[in-house]
Coordinates of C-alpha atoms in Angstrom, one line a residue:
M1 CA 0.2 2.5 8.4
R2 CA 2.3 5.6 9.3
A3 CA 1.1 9.1 9.1
T4 CA 3.1 12.2 9.9
R5 CA 0.9 15.1 9.5
R6 CA -2.3 16.7 10.3
L7 CA -4.7 19.1 8.8
T8 CA -7.8 20.6 9.9
A9 CA -10.6 21.0 7.5
A10 CA -10.1 23.9 6.4
A11 CA -6.5 22.9 5.2
A12 CA -7.7 19.7 3.7
V13 CA -10.4 21.3 1.6
V14 CA -8.2 24.2 0.0
V15 CA -5.2 20.8 -0.5
L16 CA -8.1 19.1 -2.7
I17 CA -9.1 22.0 -5.0
L18 CA -5.5 22.5 -5.6
F19 CA -5.0 18.8 -5.9
S20 CA -8.1 19.0 -8.3
L21 CA -6.5 21.7 -10.2
A22 CA -2.8 20.3 -10.3
P23 CA -1.2 18.2 -13.2
A24 CA -0.8 14.3 -12.6
A25 CA 2.3 13.9 -10.5
S26 CA 5.0 12.3 -11.6
A27 CA 5.2 9.0 -13.3
A28 CA 8.1 8.3 -12.7
P29 CA 9.9 5.4 -11.4
F30 CA 11.4 5.2 -7.7
S31 CA 14.8 5.3 -7.6
V32 CA 15.8 1.5 -5.9
G33 CA 18.4 2.0 -3.4
A34 CA 21.2 -0.3 -2.4
D35 CA 19.8 -3.4 -0.8
V36 CA 21.3 -3.2 2.8
L37 CA 22.0 -6.4 5.1
V38 CA 20.5 -5.5 8.2
S39 CA 21.0 -8.7 10.4
G40 CA 24.2 -10.1 11.8
P41 CA 25.2 -13.0 13.5
S42 CA 22.9 -14.2 16.2
A43 CA 24.0 -13.8 20.2
L44 CA 21.4 -16.2 20.9
T45 CA 22.6 -20.1 19.7
S46 CA 24.5 -21.1 22.9
C47 CA 21.1 -20.6 24.9
P48 CA 19.5 -23.4 26.9
F49 CA 15.8 -22.1 26.8
G50 CA 13.2 -22.8 24.4
G51 CA 13.8 -26.7 23.4
S52 CA 10.8 -28.3 23.2
A53 CA 10.8 -32.7 23.4
D54 CA 9.9 -32.8 19.8
F55 CA 12.2 -29.9 18.4
A56 CA 15.8 -29.5 20.4
A57 CA 17.3 -27.5 18.1
A58 CA 16.7 -23.7 16.6
Y59 CA 17.0 -22.6 13.2
D60 CA 20.5 -20.9 14.5
N61 CA 21.6 -16.9 12.9
T62 CA 17.6 -16.7 11.6
E63 CA 16.0 -13.5 11.1
V64 CA 12.1 -13.4 10.3
E65 CA 9.0 -11.4 10.2
P66 CA 10.9 -8.1 10.4
Q67 CA 9.2 -4.9 11.0
V68 CA 10.1 -1.2 10.9
A69 CA 9.2 2.5 11.7
V70 CA 10.3 5.7 10.3
N71 CA 10.5 9.1 13.2
P72 CA 8.5 11.0 12.4
V73 CA 10.5 14.1 13.8
N74 CA 13.4 12.9 12.2
P75 CA 12.9 11.1 9.4
A76 CA 17.1 9.8 9.2
E77 CA 15.9 7.6 12.2
M78 CA 14.6 4.5 11.9
I79 CA 14.4 1.4 14.0
G80 CA 13.2 -2.2 12.6
A81 CA 12.9 -5.4 14.5
S82 CA 12.5 -9.4 13.9
Q83 CA 12.0 -13.0 15.4
Q84 CA 16.2 -13.9 16.3
D85 CA 16.5 -17.9 16.0
R86 CA 13.4 -19.3 14.8
W87 CA 11.9 -22.9 16.7
P88 CA 10.4 -24.9 14.3
D89 CA 7.7 -25.6 15.6
G90 CA 7.2 -21.0 16.7
G91 CA 8.6 -18.4 18.4
A92 CA 12.4 -17.9 18.7
R93 CA 14.8 -17.5 21.4
G94 CA 14.5 -13.3 21.2
L95 CA 13.7 -10.4 19.3
T96 CA 16.0 -8.5 17.8
S97 CA 15.9 -4.7 17.2
W98 CA 18.5 -2.4 15.1
I99 CA 18.8 1.5 14.8
S100 CA 19.7 3.6 11.6
H101 CA 20.5 6.9 12.1
N102 CA 20.9 7.7 8.5
G103 CA 17.9 6.7 6.6
G104 CA 18.6 3.6 6.0
A105 CA 21.9 3.4 4.5
S106 CA 23.6 1.8 7.6
W107 CA 22.1 -0.4 10.8
T108 CA 23.5 -0.6 14.3
K109 CA 21.4 -3.5 16.5
L110 CA 20.1 -2.2 20.0
P111 CA 21.0 -3.7 23.3
D112 CA 18.3 -6.6 23.8
V113 CA 15.3 -6.0 25.1
P114 CA 14.9 -9.2 28.1
W115 CA 11.6 -10.1 26.6
S116 CA 12.7 -14.3 26.9
A117 CA 14.9 -15.8 28.9
C118 CA 17.2 -16.1 26.4
Q119 CA 18.0 -12.5 26.8
G120 CA 17.4 -11.8 30.0
G121 CA 13.7 -12.5 31.1
P122 CA 11.7 -14.5 33.2
V123 CA 12.6 -18.0 32.4
R124 CA 8.7 -19.3 32.3
F125 CA 9.2 -17.6 28.6
G126 CA 11.5 -20.0 26.4
R127 CA 10.6 -18.0 23.9
V128 CA 9.4 -14.9 22.5
T129 CA 7.6 -14.0 18.9
D130 CA 5.5 -11.5 17.2
P131 CA 7.8 -8.2 17.3
W132 CA 6.5 -5.1 16.4
V133 CA 7.8 -1.2 16.0
S134 CA 6.4 2.5 16.1
Y135 CA 6.8 5.9 16.9
D136 CA 3.9 8.8 17.7
K137 CA 4.0 11.9 16.5
A138 CA 6.4 13.2 18.7
G139 CA 8.9 10.8 17.5
N140 CA 8.5 8.3 21.0
A141 CA 9.4 4.9 19.9
Y142 CA 7.5 1.6 20.8
F143 CA 8.2 -2.0 20.6
L144 CA 5.9 -5.0 21.3
G145 CA 6.7 -8.5 21.6
Q146 CA 5.0 -11.8 22.6
P147 CA 6.4 -14.1 25.5
I148 CA 5.2 -17.5 25.5
D149 CA 6.2 -20.8 27.1
S150 CA 6.3 -22.7 24.1
A151 CA 4.7 -23.2 21.0
A152 CA 1.6 -25.0 22.7
L153 CA 1.3 -21.5 24.6
G154 CA 1.1 -22.6 27.8
Q155 CA 1.7 -19.3 28.4
S156 CA 1.1 -16.3 26.6
A157 CA 2.0 -12.8 27.5
V158 CA 1.6 -9.1 26.0
S159 CA 5.2 -7.1 26.2
V160 CA 6.0 -3.6 25.5
T161 CA 8.8 -1.5 25.7
S162 CA 9.5 2.0 24.8
L163 CA 12.8 4.3 23.7
D164 CA 14.9 5.9 26.2
R165 CA 16.6 8.9 25.0
S166 CA 18.9 9.5 27.6
T167 CA 20.3 5.7 27.6
G168 CA 19.5 5.2 23.8
T169 CA 18.6 2.0 25.0
W170 CA 14.9 0.1 25.5
R171 CA 13.3 0.7 29.1
P172 CA 12.9 -3.0 30.7
P173 CA 9.4 -4.1 29.2
Q174 CA 6.2 -3.9 30.8
I175 CA 3.7 -7.0 30.9
I176 CA 0.2 -5.8 30.0
Q177 CA -1.7 -9.2 29.4
E178 CA -0.5 -12.8 30.8
D179 CA -2.3 -16.2 30.1
P180 CA -1.7 -19.4 31.4
G181 CA -3.2 -21.9 28.0
D182 CA -4.9 -24.5 30.1
R183 CA -8.7 -24.3 28.8
G184 CA -8.0 -22.6 25.3
V185 CA -7.3 -19.5 26.7
F186 CA -4.5 -17.7 24.6
N187 CA -2.6 -14.5 23.1
D188 CA -1.4 -14.1 19.5
K189 CA -1.1 -12.0 16.3
I190 CA 0.1 -9.0 18.3
S191 CA 0.7 -5.1 16.4
I192 CA 1.1 -1.7 18.0
T193 CA 0.7 1.9 16.3
G194 CA 1.8 5.0 17.6
D195 CA -0.3 7.5 17.1
P196 CA 0.3 10.3 14.7
T197 CA -1.6 13.1 15.6
R198 CA -1.8 12.8 19.6
A199 CA 2.1 12.9 21.2
G200 CA 2.6 10.4 23.7
Y201 CA -0.4 7.7 22.6
A202 CA -0.2 4.4 20.9
Y203 CA -2.1 1.3 20.9
A204 CA -1.9 -2.0 21.3
T205 CA -3.9 -5.2 19.7
W206 CA -4.4 -8.8 19.5
I207 CA -6.7 -11.7 19.4
R208 CA -7.2 -13.4 22.9
G209 CA -8.6 -16.9 22.3
D210 CA -10.8 -17.5 25.6
Y211 CA -14.5 -18.7 26.5
P212 CA -17.5 -15.7 27.7
N213 CA -17.0 -16.1 31.4
N214 CA -13.0 -16.7 31.5
G215 CA -12.8 -19.6 32.3
K216 CA -14.9 -19.7 35.1
Q217 CA -17.1 -23.1 34.1
N218 CA -17.0 -26.6 34.4
P219 CA -14.0 -27.6 32.9
I220 CA -16.2 -30.6 30.8
A221 CA -18.3 -28.1 29.7
D222 CA -15.1 -26.6 27.7
L223 CA -15.7 -29.3 25.5
H224 CA -19.4 -28.7 24.7
S225 CA -19.4 -25.1 24.3
F226 CA -20.3 -22.9 21.2
A227 CA -19.5 -19.7 22.7
Y228 CA -15.1 -19.9 22.2
R229 CA -14.0 -16.3 20.6
G230 CA -11.1 -14.8 19.9
Q231 CA -11.5 -11.4 21.1
P232 CA -10.1 -8.2 19.5
M233 CA -8.2 -7.2 22.9
F234 CA -6.6 -3.4 23.5
S235 CA -4.3 -1.1 25.4
R236 CA -2.9 2.5 25.5
T237 CA -0.9 4.4 26.7
T238 CA -1.1 8.7 26.7
D239 CA 2.3 9.1 28.6
A240 CA 4.8 8.3 25.5
G241 CA 4.5 4.5 26.9
L242 CA 6.0 4.9 30.8
T243 CA 2.6 3.1 31.8
W244 CA -0.3 1.2 29.8
S245 CA -4.2 0.9 30.7
T246 CA -5.9 -3.0 31.6
P247 CA -6.3 -4.3 28.3
V248 CA -9.9 -4.6 27.3
P249 CA -11.8 -6.6 24.7
M250 CA -12.9 -3.6 21.4
R251 CA -15.6 -6.6 20.4
N252 CA -17.6 -8.8 23.4
S253 CA -19.1 -11.3 21.0
N254 CA -18.8 -14.5 19.9
T255 CA -16.5 -13.7 17.0
Y256 CA -13.1 -14.3 15.9
M257 CA -10.6 -11.9 15.0
Q258 CA -7.7 -12.6 14.0
G259 CA -5.0 -10.1 12.4
N260 CA -5.8 -6.7 13.9
Q261 CA -4.0 -3.8 13.2
I262 CA -4.6 -0.3 14.4
A263 CA -4.4 2.9 11.9
V264 CA -5.0 6.3 12.7
G265 CA -7.3 8.7 10.3
P266 CA -6.2 12.7 9.8
D267 CA -9.3 13.4 12.2
G268 CA -7.5 11.5 15.4
T269 CA -10.1 8.3 14.1
L270 CA -9.0 5.0 15.1
Y271 CA -9.4 2.2 12.6
D272 CA -8.8 -1.7 13.5
V273 CA -8.7 -3.9 10.6
A274 CA -8.9 -7.8 11.5
A275 CA -10.1 -10.7 9.8
N276 CA -13.6 -12.2 11.3
L277 CA -13.1 -16.1 11.0
F278 CA -16.1 -17.0 12.3
T279 CA -19.3 -15.7 13.7
G280 CA -21.3 -17.3 16.4
G281 CA -20.6 -21.1 17.9
T282 CA -17.3 -22.2 16.7
F283 CA -14.6 -22.2 14.1
N284 CA -17.0 -22.6 11.0
D285 CA -17.5 -21.0 7.5
N286 CA -20.4 -18.6 8.8
G287 CA -18.8 -14.8 8.5
V288 CA -15.7 -14.6 7.5
Y289 CA -14.6 -11.5 6.1
M290 CA -12.6 -9.2 6.4
A291 CA -14.0 -6.6 9.1
V292 CA -12.9 -2.8 10.5
M293 CA -14.0 -1.4 13.6
T294 CA -13.4 2.7 14.4
S295 CA -12.7 4.5 17.3
R296 CA -13.6 8.7 18.0
D297 CA -12.3 8.9 21.4
A298 CA -8.6 6.8 20.6
G299 CA -10.1 3.9 21.8
L300 CA -12.5 4.0 24.7
H301 CA -15.2 3.0 22.6
W302 CA -15.3 0.6 19.6
S303 CA -17.8 0.0 16.6
A304 CA -19.4 -2.8 16.0
P305 CA -17.2 -5.2 13.3
A306 CA -18.4 -3.7 9.9
K307 CA -17.5 -6.0 6.7
I308 CA -15.6 -4.8 3.9
A309 CA -15.5 -8.2 2.3
P310 CA -15.4 -12.1 2.3
I311 CA -12.2 -13.5 2.7
R312 CA -11.6 -16.9 0.4
F313 CA -8.4 -17.4 0.9
A314 CA -6.2 -20.7 -0.4
Q315 CA -3.0 -22.4 0.7
L316 CA -0.2 -20.9 -0.3
F317 CA 2.5 -24.1 -1.9
V318 CA 5.3 -24.1 -4.0
P319 CA 4.3 -24.7 -7.7
D320 CA 6.7 -27.4 -8.0
D321 CA 5.8 -29.6 -5.6
N322 CA 2.9 -28.1 -3.7
F323 CA 4.8 -28.3 0.0
P324 CA 3.3 -25.2 1.7
I325 CA 4.0 -22.1 2.3
R326 CA 3.6 -20.8 5.8
A327 CA 3.3 -16.3 5.0
G328 CA 0.8 -13.5 5.3
D329 CA -2.2 -13.9 2.9
Y330 CA -5.8 -13.1 5.0
I331 CA -3.9 -11.1 8.1
P332 CA -4.6 -7.3 6.5
D333 CA -2.0 -4.2 6.0
I334 CA -4.3 -1.0 6.7
A335 CA -2.3 2.6 5.8
V336 CA -4.0 5.7 6.0
D337 CA -4.1 8.8 3.6
M338 CA -3.5 11.3 6.6
T339 CA -4.5 14.3 3.7
S340 CA -7.4 12.7 2.1
G341 CA -8.6 10.1 4.8
A342 CA -8.5 7.4 2.2
I343 CA -7.8 3.6 4.2
Y344 CA -6.6 1.4 1.9
V345 CA -6.5 -2.9 3.3
V346 CA -4.4 -5.0 1.7
W347 CA -4.3 -9.1 2.3
A348 CA -4.0 -11.7 0.1
D349 CA -7.3 -13.7 -1.1
G350 CA -8.2 -16.5 -3.6
L351 CA -11.4 -14.8 -4.6
G352 CA -13.2 -18.3 -5.0
T353 CA -9.9 -19.8 -6.4
A354 CA -7.4 -22.4 -5.5
L355 CA -4.8 -19.2 -5.9
N356 CA -3.8 -16.2 -3.5
K357 CA -3.6 -12.9 -5.4
V358 CA -3.2 -9.8 -3.5
V359 CA -5.9 -7.9 -3.2
L360 CA -6.4 -4.4 -2.3
V361 CA -10.2 -2.4 -1.5
R362 CA -10.3 1.2 -0.6
S363 CA -12.9 3.7 1.8
T364 CA -13.1 7.1 1.2
D365 CA -15.8 7.9 3.7
G366 CA -14.0 6.6 6.8
G367 CA -14.7 2.7 6.5
R368 CA -18.5 3.3 5.8
H369 CA -18.2 2.2 2.7
W370 CA -15.8 -0.4 0.6
S371 CA -14.7 -0.9 -3.0
S372 CA -15.1 -4.5 -4.1
P373 CA -11.8 -6.2 -4.0
A374 CA -9.2 -5.8 -6.8
V375 CA -6.3 -7.6 -7.4
V376 CA -3.0 -5.5 -7.6
A377 CA -0.3 -8.4 -7.9
T378 CA 0.7 -8.2 -11.6
G379 CA 2.4 -11.6 -11.8
G380 CA -0.2 -12.9 -14.4
A381 CA -2.6 -16.4 -14.6
G382 CA -1.8 -18.9 -12.7
V383 CA 0.9 -16.8 -10.4
Q384 CA 0.0 -16.6 -6.3
S385 CA 1.3 -13.6 -4.6
Y386 CA 1.2 -12.8 -1.1
N387 CA 3.4 -11.1 1.9
H388 CA 1.4 -7.5 0.9
A389 CA 3.0 -4.5 2.9
I390 CA 1.3 -0.9 1.9
D391 CA 2.0 2.6 3.2
V392 CA 0.7 6.4 1.8
S393 CA 3.0 9.3 2.1
D394 CA 3.1 12.3 3.0
T395 CA 1.7 13.9 -0.9
G396 CA -0.7 10.7 -1.1
T397 CA 1.4 8.1 -2.9
V398 CA 0.1 4.8 -2.6
T399 CA 3.2 2.1 -2.2
L400 CA 2.8 -1.6 -2.5
T401 CA 5.2 -4.7 -1.8
Y402 CA 4.2 -8.1 -2.4
W403 CA 5.8 -11.4 -3.4
D404 CA 5.3 -14.0 -6.2
D405 CA 6.8 -16.5 -7.8
R406 CA 6.4 -15.9 -11.9
N407 CA 10.1 -16.6 -12.7
N408 CA 9.7 -20.3 -11.0
V409 CA 11.1 -22.7 -13.2
P410 CA 9.3 -26.2 -12.4
G411 CA 11.3 -29.2 -11.5
D412 CA 15.0 -27.2 -10.9
G413 CA 14.7 -27.6 -7.7
V414 CA 14.9 -23.9 -6.3
A415 CA 11.4 -22.3 -5.1
T416 CA 12.0 -19.4 -7.4
T417 CA 10.8 -16.0 -5.3
D418 CA 10.8 -12.3 -5.7
I419 CA 9.5 -9.3 -3.9
W420 CA 8.0 -6.1 -6.3
V421 CA 6.8 -2.7 -5.7
R422 CA 4.2 -0.6 -7.2
H423 CA 3.0 2.8 -6.4
S424 CA -0.1 4.8 -7.8
H425 CA -0.2 8.7 -7.6
N426 CA -4.1 9.2 -8.0
G427 CA -5.6 6.6 -4.9
T428 CA -4.7 3.8 -6.8
L429 CA -7.3 4.2 -9.4
S430 CA -4.2 3.9 -11.9
W431 CA -0.7 1.8 -11.1
E432 CA 2.4 3.0 -12.3
P433 CA 4.4 0.4 -13.9
E434 CA 5.7 -2.4 -11.2
Q435 CA 9.1 -2.5 -10.0
H436 CA 11.5 -5.3 -9.1
L437 CA 12.9 -4.6 -5.3
H438 CA 14.5 -7.7 -4.8
G439 CA 15.2 -11.3 -5.8
P440 CA 15.5 -13.9 -6.4
F441 CA 15.9 -16.0 -4.0
D442 CA 15.3 -19.9 -3.3
H443 CA 12.3 -20.5 -0.6
Y444 CA 12.8 -23.7 0.0
R445 CA 15.9 -22.5 2.3
A446 CA 13.7 -20.7 4.7
P447 CA 13.1 -22.2 7.8
V448 CA 10.1 -24.5 7.9
S449 CA 7.7 -24.0 10.5
Y450 CA 5.3 -27.4 11.9
F451 CA 2.6 -28.6 13.6
A452 CA 5.0 -31.9 14.7
P453 CA 7.0 -33.5 13.6
G454 CA 6.6 -34.7 10.3
D455 CA 3.6 -32.5 10.1
P456 CA 5.0 -28.9 7.8
R457 CA 2.7 -26.1 8.2
G458 CA 5.4 -24.4 5.5
L459 CA 8.1 -22.3 4.6
F460 CA 8.0 -19.0 7.4
L461 CA 9.4 -16.0 6.6
G462 CA 6.8 -14.2 8.4
D463 CA 3.2 -13.1 7.7
Y464 CA 4.0 -10.0 7.4
S465 CA 7.1 -7.1 6.8
G466 CA 7.8 -3.7 6.9
L467 CA 7.2 -0.8 4.4
E468 CA 6.7 2.8 5.9
T469 CA 7.6 6.5 4.5
I470 CA 10.3 8.1 5.2
S471 CA 9.6 11.6 3.7
G472 CA 7.8 13.2 0.9
N473 CA 7.7 10.5 -1.7
N474 CA 10.8 7.7 -0.3
T475 CA 9.9 4.9 1.4
I476 CA 12.3 2.1 2.9
A477 CA 11.5 -1.8 2.7
F478 CA 12.4 -4.0 5.6
F479 CA 11.9 -7.6 4.4
P480 CA 13.8 -11.3 4.9
S481 CA 15.2 -12.8 2.2
T482 CA 17.0 -16.8 2.5
I483 CA 20.4 -17.8 3.1
A484 CA 21.3 -21.3 3.6
D485 CA 19.5 -23.0 5.9
G486 CA 17.9 -19.4 7.2
A487 CA 17.3 -16.1 6.7
D488 CA 18.9 -12.4 6.7
V489 CA 16.6 -9.1 7.0
H490 CA 17.5 -6.9 4.2
A491 CA 16.7 -2.7 3.6
V492 CA 16.2 -1.3 0.7
R493 CA 15.3 2.3 0.2
L494 CA 12.6 3.7 -2.5
N495 CA 13.3 7.1 -3.6
H496 CA 11.0 9.2 -5.5
A497 CA 11.6 13.1 -6.6

């Protein structure tokens, strides 16, 4: 998702000509670095806030759903974040962040941000979820969180902070959106993107469930309305996080756009990718597709959603007993090649079958046209893949990570799961041999996400994980792995000459 360079149009042409005349890039594999344990014991396990009548206890010392960002001004500096002490029915006691000053070899916990009551934040926020970190062109670091009162989203907010270089700590968070959860209004699935082409610019986006008149109609009419929507929301900073614009919808129509994430092209164009889960009335199969919207003025105006491809995702599960897995499936990840401008989007899709596999699409004309979804996970027939992440290096190398269960042995009581990495030197026209990144680990040991007691939503390590270019073709992977009844965050550096 990150990019570190911007070329003028003339320079880009020269680079493309030279590239076409040069021999193919090295096909050498990544040198997979040490598997570094990032997270440690939780400081929040004794916190009394956040419990509910259904679930009085959280998963202590459990870190899930991590993200990572690399400072383009100083690639030795990286920041990672994750949920801390996951609740069974959603959210966590807090969000923990770490910083590395030596390229990911070691990590130090940063002081907590007062997102939630457990971290010294407002008592009305018993929980917080969905951590996301990013840097802009000048190396300003941003951290986005979603404080909530409970899994019911009776109160939900979008809150953001930035790193104070003078103190080495996060500034007090600013709430840029907050809503009561009555009448179906909620905020969810947040992300933040520092602009690699504009110093001091960053963009926050999320989904906001609401009715067209913002709840001003008679409550009885809510139950009969065919106009409920999930609006893609947008707020930006132009002063390195000191102030944020009033949130506005990027699209004001009856669509439900989940998993919004913004990437920036070499000319400064913003691309917001999201899964459009319905169009028209309420939840239905009418117009379920991966969509992209573009902005050519740093987010002030947005195009209508353009269809990339249909979405036909299937339920993830443990092959042994069909126990559900809640993980990254239709939620997309996006990356842009800052030299050629090529855009890559990945997600997990059944493609009309009952088995999800990680697929990739590519656009080479600014998102106007897209290739058909192509399976890029290599586990083989009958193997599901998910929890995808993609990034493009400074030299145009595309790196992809994903999870699968190819090594699972049915009936042994272990949900054997591995993480894999692939890379391409020619814009995904072909791929170098797949490499093993981490595992095997037992997915059964992950926290369970519940709809309600006795109603499991699935084993939960997160809907996404981190993958970021460091410099050149070197990349950092940032992901969770299980321990006994929980999870820790790991970092692995992938070096490539």
